[in-house]
Coordinates of C-alpha atoms and ligand atoms in Angstrom, one line a residue:
X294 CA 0.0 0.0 0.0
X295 CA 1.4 3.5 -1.0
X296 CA 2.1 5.9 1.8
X297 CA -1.0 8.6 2.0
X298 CA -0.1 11.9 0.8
X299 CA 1.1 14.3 3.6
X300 CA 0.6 18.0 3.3
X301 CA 3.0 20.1 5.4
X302 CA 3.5 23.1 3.7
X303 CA 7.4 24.2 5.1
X304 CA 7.7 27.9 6.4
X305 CA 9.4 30.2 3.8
X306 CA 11.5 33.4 4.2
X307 CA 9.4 35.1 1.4
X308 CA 11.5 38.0 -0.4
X309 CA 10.2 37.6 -3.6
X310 CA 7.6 39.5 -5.7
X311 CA 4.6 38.1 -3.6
X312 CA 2.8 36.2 -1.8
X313 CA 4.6 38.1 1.8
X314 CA 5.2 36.1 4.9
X315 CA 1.8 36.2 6.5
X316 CA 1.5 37.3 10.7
X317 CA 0.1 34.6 13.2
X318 CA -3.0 36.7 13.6
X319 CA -3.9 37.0 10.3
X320 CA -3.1 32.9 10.2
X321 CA -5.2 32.3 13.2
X322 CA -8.3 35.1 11.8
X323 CA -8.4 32.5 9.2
X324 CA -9.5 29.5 11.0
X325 CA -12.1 31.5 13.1
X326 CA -15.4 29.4 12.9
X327 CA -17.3 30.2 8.6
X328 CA -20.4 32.2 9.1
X329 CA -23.3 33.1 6.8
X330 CA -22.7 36.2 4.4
X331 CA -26.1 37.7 6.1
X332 CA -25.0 36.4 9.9
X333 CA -25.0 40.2 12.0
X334 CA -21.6 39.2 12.5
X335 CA -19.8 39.2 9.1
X336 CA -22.3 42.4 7.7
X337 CA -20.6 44.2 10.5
X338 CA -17.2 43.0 9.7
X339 CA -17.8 44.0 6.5
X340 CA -18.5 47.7 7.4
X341 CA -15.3 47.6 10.0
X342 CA -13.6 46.1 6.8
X343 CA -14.6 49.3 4.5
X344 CA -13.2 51.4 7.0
X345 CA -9.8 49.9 6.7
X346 CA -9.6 50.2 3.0
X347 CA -10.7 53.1 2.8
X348 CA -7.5 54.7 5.8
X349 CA -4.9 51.8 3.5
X350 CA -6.2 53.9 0.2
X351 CA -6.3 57.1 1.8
X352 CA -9.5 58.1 0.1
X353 CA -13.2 58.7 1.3
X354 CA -14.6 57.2 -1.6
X355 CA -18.2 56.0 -0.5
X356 CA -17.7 53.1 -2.7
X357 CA -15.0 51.1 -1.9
X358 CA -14.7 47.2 -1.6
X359 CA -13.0 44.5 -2.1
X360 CA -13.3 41.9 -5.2
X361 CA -13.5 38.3 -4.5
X362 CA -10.4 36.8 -6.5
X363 CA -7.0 37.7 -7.0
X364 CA -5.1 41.1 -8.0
X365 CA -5.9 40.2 -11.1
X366 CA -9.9 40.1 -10.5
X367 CA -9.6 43.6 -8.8
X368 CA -7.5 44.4 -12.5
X369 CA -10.5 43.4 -14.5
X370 CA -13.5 44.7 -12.2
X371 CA -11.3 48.2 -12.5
X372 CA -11.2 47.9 -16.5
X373 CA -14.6 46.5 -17.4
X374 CA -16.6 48.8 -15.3
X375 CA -14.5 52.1 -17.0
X376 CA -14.3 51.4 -20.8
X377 CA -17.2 50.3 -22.9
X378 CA -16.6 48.5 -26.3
X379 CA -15.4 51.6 -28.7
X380 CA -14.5 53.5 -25.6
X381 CA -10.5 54.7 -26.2
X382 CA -8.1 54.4 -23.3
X383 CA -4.4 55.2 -23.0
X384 CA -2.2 52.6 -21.2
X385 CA 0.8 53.2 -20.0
X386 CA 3.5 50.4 -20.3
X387 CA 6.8 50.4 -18.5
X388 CA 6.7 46.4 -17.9
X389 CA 4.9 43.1 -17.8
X390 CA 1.8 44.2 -15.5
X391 CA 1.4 47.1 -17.6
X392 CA 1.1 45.2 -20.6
X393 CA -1.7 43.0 -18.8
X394 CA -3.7 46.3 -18.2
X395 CA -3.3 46.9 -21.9
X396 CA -4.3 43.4 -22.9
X397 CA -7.0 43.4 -20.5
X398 CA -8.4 46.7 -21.9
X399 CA -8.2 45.2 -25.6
X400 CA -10.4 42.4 -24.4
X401 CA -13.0 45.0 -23.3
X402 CA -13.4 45.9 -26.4
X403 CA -11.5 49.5 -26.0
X404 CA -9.5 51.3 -28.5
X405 CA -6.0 51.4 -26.9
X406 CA -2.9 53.5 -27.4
X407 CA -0.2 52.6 -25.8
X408 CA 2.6 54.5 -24.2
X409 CA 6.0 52.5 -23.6
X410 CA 8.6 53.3 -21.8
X411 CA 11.5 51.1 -21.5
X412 CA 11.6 48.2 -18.6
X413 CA 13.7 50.2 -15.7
X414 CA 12.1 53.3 -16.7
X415 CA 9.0 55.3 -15.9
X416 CA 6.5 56.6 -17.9
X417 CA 7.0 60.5 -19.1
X418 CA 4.2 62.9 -18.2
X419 CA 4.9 64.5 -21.7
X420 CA 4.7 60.9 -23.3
X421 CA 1.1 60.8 -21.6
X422 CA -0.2 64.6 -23.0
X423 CA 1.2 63.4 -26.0
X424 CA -0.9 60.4 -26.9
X425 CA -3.8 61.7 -24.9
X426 CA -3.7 64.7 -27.7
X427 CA -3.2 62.2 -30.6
X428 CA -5.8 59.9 -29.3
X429 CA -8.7 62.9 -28.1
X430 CA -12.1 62.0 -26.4
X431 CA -9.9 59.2 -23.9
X432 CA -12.3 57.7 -21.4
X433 CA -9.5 56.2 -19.0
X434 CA -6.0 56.9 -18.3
X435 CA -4.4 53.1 -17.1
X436 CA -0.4 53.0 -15.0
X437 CA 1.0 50.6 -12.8
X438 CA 2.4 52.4 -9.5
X439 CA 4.6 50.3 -8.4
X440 CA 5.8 47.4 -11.3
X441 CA 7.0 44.3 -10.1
X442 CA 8.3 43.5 -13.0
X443 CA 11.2 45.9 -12.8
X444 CA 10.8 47.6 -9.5
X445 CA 10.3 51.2 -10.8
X446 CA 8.0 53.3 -8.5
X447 CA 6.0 55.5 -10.8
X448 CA 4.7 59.3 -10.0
X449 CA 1.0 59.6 -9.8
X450 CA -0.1 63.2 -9.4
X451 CA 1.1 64.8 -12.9
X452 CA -0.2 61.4 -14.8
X453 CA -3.6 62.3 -12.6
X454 CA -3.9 65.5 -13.6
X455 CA -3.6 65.5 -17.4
X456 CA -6.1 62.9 -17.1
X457 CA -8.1 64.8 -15.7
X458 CA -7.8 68.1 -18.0
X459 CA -8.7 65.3 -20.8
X460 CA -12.1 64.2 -19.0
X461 CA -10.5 60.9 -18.6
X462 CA -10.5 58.6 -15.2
X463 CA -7.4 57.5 -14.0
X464 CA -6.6 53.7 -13.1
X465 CA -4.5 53.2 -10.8
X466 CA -2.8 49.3 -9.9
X467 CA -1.0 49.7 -6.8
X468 CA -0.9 45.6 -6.1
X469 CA 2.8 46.0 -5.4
X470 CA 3.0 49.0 -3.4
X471 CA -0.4 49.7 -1.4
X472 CA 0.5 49.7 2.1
X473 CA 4.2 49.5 2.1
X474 CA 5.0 53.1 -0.2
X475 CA 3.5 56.1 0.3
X476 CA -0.2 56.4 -1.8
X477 CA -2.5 58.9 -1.6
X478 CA -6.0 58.4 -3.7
X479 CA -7.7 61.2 -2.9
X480 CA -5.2 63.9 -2.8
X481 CA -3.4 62.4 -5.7
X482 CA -6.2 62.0 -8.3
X483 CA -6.4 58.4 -8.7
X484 CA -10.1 57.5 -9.7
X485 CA -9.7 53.2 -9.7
X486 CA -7.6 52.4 -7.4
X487 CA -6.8 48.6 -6.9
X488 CA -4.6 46.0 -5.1
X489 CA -4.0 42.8 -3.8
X490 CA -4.2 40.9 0.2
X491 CA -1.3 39.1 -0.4
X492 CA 2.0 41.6 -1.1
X493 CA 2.1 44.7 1.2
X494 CA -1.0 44.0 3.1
X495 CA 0.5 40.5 4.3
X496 CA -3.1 39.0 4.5
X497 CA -3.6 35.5 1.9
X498 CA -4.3 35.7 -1.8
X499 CA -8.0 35.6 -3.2
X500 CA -9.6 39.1 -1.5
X501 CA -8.6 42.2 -3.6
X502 CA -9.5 45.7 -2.2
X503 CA -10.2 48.3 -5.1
X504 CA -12.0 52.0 -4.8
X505 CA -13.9 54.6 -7.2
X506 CA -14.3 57.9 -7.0
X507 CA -17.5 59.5 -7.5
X508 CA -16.2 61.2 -11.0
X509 CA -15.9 56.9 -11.6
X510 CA -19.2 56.1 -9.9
X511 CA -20.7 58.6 -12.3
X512 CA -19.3 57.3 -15.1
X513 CA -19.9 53.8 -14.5
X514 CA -23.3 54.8 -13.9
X515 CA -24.4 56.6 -17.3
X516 CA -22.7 53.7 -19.3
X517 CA -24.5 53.1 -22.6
X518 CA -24.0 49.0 -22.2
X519 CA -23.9 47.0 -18.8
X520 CA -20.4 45.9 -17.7
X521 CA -19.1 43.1 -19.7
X522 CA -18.5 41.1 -16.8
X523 CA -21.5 39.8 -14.7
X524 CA -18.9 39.0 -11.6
X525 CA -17.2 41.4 -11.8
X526 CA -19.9 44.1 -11.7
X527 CA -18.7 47.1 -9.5
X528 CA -22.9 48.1 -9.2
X529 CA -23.7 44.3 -8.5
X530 CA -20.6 43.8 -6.1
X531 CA -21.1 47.3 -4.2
X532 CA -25.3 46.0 -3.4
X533 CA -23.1 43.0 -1.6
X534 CA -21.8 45.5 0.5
X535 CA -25.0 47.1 1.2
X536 CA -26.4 46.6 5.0
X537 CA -28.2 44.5 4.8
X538 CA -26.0 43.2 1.6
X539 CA -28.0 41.5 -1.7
X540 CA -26.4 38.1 -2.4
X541 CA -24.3 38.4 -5.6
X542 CA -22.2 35.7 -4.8
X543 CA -20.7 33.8 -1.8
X544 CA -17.7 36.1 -0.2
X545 CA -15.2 34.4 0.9
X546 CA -15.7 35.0 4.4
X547 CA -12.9 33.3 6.2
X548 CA -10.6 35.7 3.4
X549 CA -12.4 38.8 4.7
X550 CA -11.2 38.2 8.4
X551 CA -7.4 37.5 7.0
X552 CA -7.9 40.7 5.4
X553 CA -9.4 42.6 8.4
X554 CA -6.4 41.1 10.4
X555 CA -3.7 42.2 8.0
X556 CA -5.1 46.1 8.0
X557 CA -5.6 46.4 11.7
X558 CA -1.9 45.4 11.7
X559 CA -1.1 48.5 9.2
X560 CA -3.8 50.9 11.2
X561 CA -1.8 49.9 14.6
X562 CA 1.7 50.9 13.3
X563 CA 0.1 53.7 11.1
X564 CA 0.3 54.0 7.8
X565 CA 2.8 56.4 7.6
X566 CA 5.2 55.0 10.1
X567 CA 4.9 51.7 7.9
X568 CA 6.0 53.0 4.7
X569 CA 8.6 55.5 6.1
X570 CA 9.9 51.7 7.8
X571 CA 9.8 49.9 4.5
X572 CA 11.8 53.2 2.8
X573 CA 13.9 53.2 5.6
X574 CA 14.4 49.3 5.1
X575 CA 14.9 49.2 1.8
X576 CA 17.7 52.2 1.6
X577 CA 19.9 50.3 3.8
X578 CA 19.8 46.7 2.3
X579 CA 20.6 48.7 -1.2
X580 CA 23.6 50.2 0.6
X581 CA 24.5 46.5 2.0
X582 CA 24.2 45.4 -1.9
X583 CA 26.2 48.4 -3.4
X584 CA 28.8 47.4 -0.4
X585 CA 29.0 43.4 -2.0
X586 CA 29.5 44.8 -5.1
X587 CA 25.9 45.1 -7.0
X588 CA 24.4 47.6 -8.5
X589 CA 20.2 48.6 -8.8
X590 CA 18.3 48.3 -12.6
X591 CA 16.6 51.3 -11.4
X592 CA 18.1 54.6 -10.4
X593 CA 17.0 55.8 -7.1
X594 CA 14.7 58.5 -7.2
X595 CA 12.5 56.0 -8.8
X596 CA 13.2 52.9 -7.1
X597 CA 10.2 51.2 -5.9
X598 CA 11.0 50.2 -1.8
X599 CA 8.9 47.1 -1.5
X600 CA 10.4 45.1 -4.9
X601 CA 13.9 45.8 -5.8
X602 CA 15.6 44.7 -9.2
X603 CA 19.5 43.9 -8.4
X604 CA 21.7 43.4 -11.1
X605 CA 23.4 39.9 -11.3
X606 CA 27.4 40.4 -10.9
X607 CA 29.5 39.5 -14.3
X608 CA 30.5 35.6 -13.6
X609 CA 27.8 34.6 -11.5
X610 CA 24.9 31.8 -12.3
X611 CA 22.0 33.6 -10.9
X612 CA 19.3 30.5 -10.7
X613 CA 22.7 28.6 -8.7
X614 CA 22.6 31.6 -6.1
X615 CA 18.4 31.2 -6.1
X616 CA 18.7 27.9 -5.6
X617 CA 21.3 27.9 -2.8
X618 CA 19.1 30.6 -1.2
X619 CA 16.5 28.2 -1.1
X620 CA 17.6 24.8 -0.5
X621 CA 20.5 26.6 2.8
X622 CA 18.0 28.5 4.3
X623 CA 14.2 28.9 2.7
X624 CA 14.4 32.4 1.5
X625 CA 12.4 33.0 -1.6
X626 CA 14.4 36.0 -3.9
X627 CA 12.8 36.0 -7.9
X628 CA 14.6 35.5 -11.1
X629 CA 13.7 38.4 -14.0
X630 CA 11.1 38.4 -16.3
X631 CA 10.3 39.3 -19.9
X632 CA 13.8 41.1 -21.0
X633 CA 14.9 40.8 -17.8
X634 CA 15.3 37.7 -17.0
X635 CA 18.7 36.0 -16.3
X636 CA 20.0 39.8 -15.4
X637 CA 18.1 40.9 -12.2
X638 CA 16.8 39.1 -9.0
X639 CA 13.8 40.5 -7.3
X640 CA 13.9 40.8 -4.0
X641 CA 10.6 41.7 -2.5
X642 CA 10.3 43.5 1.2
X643 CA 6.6 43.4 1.4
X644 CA 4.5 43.5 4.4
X645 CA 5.6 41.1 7.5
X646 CA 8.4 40.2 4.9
X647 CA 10.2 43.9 5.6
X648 CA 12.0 42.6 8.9
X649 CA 15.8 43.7 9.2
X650 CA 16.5 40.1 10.4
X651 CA 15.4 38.6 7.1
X652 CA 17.7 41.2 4.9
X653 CA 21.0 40.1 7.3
X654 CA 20.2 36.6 6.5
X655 CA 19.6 36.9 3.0
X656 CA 22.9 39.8 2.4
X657 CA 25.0 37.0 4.9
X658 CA 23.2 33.8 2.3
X659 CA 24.0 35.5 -0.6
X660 CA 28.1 36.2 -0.1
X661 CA 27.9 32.7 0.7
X662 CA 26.3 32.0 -2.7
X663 CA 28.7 34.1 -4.7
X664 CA 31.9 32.3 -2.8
X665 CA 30.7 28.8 -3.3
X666 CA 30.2 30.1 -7.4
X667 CA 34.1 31.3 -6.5
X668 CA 33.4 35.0 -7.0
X669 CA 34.7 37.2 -4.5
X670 CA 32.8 39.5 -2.1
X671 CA 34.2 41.9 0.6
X672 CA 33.1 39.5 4.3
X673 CA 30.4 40.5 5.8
X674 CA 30.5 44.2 4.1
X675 CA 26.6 44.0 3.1
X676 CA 25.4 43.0 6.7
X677 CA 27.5 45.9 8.0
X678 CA 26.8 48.6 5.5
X679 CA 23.0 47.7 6.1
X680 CA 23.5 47.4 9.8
X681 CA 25.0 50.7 9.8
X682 CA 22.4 52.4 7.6
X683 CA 19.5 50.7 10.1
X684 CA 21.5 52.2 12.8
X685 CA 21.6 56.0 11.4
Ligands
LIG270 C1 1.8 45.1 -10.2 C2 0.9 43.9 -10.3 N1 -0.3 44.0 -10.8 C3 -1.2 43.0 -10.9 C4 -0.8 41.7 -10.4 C5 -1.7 40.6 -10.5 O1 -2.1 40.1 -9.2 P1 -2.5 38.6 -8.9 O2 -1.3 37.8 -9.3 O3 -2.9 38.6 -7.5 O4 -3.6 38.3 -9.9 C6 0.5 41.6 -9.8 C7 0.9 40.3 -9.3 O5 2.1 40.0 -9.1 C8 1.3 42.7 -9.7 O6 2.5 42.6 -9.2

């Protein structure tokens, strides 16, 4: 007789793009006894839940939520509810999760320009007036503000505004830097706004918290056609979080306590004392990198804090140096993608991931790596220049 199958997932140092580590409480919110989406319980939960997205998006937008499915559900419900077939859009592309905004709009039947930039780079305002000119009557304006894919942290407020003197809404995906870099909805402009649990917010994958302004809300609401997704519905999915809610479909209610957990953890620290943490975090272990040797893709001004790209030294394997990363000690660090791949790791400090502890071990792991691939490094330079930069 075969042995039966064992499940015991091991516990991961997660530096990578996403999923983050996730906190005991959020762990132990989860396996809190299932109610009914209509048990007095959960409907409250639900408004105590709204609360907390709204202080993580720093907005007052009436109608914000969260979509039941990954970042990628949140990506569509912000897409499909803003363009109608015909509708034109302008997307701007500075790497891979750009490019699925664009492909996503294409599928909603939208007339799309596109504005590249190159991967490492952000998008120019000028680039943006440009092709908003060119392209006249724009419905929505779509940018990734923080891309995982190359680590560039993008500037909202001047993308916002020409948006805005165009009649067009701006979309905002902040699924790799919503509650771990500084974002301001409501001050900044940003009509759709939407994220993930699982990155900065350190609660599990499958809730995704998203928000629309009222110059959205009105939009949405004089469309021509109804949104092209039943599911994704943001009229449909707001009567859900009516009191008392409308079924639309079963939440998934053990999700919206991991969620709950994760953002009391941000509203306990603050907000601002989190990012200024994970800033603070992520300038040292790039010093503690630049002191072994590396360099950054992206220069600094716009170098996202919770996903950094670091360039792969001249003579070293970098899947070897993965690998020995994960089989020595657990930790998690990324390979590339796209045009990247094979010349930057990224090393994610996300959520309950951004602990100095985790960045000693992984700067102390890695000079191991390059020695055992017979490259030299300075010993123990990157532990101290970080040390001393957490220090200052
Ligand atoms: C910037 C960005 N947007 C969107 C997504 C899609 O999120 P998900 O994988 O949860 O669908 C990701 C995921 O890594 C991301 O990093």
């Amino acid at each position: 007789m075969s042995e039966p199958f064992v499940f015991d997932p091991p516990t991961r140092i997660l530096l990578g793009p996403g999923p983050s580590e996730v906190p005991a409480r959020v762990l132990s919110a989860l396996a809190r006894p299932t109610v009914g989406y209509m048990d007095p319980s959960y409907v409250g939960l639900m408004q105590e839940l709204r609360g907390l997205l709204r202080m993580v998006f720093d907005t007052k937008n009436d109608a914000t939520l969260a979509i039941t499915g990954a970042g990628t559900a949140a990506m569509e419900s912000a897409v499909f509810n803003a363009l109608e077939p015909g509708d034109k859009a302008v997307v701007c592309v500075h790497g891979y999760f750009g490019d699925r905004l664009r492909q996503i709009m294409e599928r909603a039947g939208a007339e799309v320009t596109v504005v590249e930039s190159a991967w490492g780079s952000p998008t120019r305002a000028t680039d943006v007036e440009a092709a908003l000119a060119k392209a006249g009557d724009v419905k929505a304006v779509g940018i990734v503000h923080g891309e995982t894919s190359t680590g560039v942290r993008q500037d909202i407020p001047e993308i916002a505004s020409l948006a805005h003197k165009n009649d067009a809404l701006l979309i905002v995906d902040t699924v790799a830097s919503l509650g771990g870099v500084e974002f301001a909805a409501d001050a900044w402009g940003a009509d759709i706004v939407y994220t993930g649990a699982q990155k900065c917010i350190s609660a599990v994958p499958g809730f995704s918290p998203i928000t629309f302004s009222d110059r959205a809300m009105a939009a949405i609401n004089a469309r021509k056609t109804p949104c092209q997704s039943w599911y994704l519905d943001a009229l449909l999915n707001l009567t859900y979080w009516d009191t008392p809610p409308k079924y639309h479909h079963t939440g998934p209610i053990n999700l919206a306590y991991a969620l709950y957990e994760g953002l009391r953890i941000i509203d306990e620290e603050g907000l601002t004392n989190r990012t200024a943490r994970v800033k603070k975090t992520a300038q040292a272990m790039w010093a503690g990198f630049e002191a072994m040797g590396m360099s950054m893709l992206v220069p600094e001004e716009s170098r996202l804090p919770t996903l950094t790209t670091v360039c792969v030294p001249d003579g070293i394997d970098e899947a070897k140096v993965r690998a020995y990363l994960m089989q020595q000690h657990g930790i998690e660090i990324v390979g590339g993608l796209g045009p990247l791949a094979g010349k930057v790791w990224r090393v994610g400090l996300m959520g309950a991931s951004c602990q100095p502890r985790h960045v000693i071990l992984l700067l102390a792991a890695m000079e191991a790596a390059f020695k055992a691939q017979g490259v030299s490094v300075p010993s123990g330079a990157g532990v101290a220049a970080f040390s001393e930069r957490m220090a200052g």
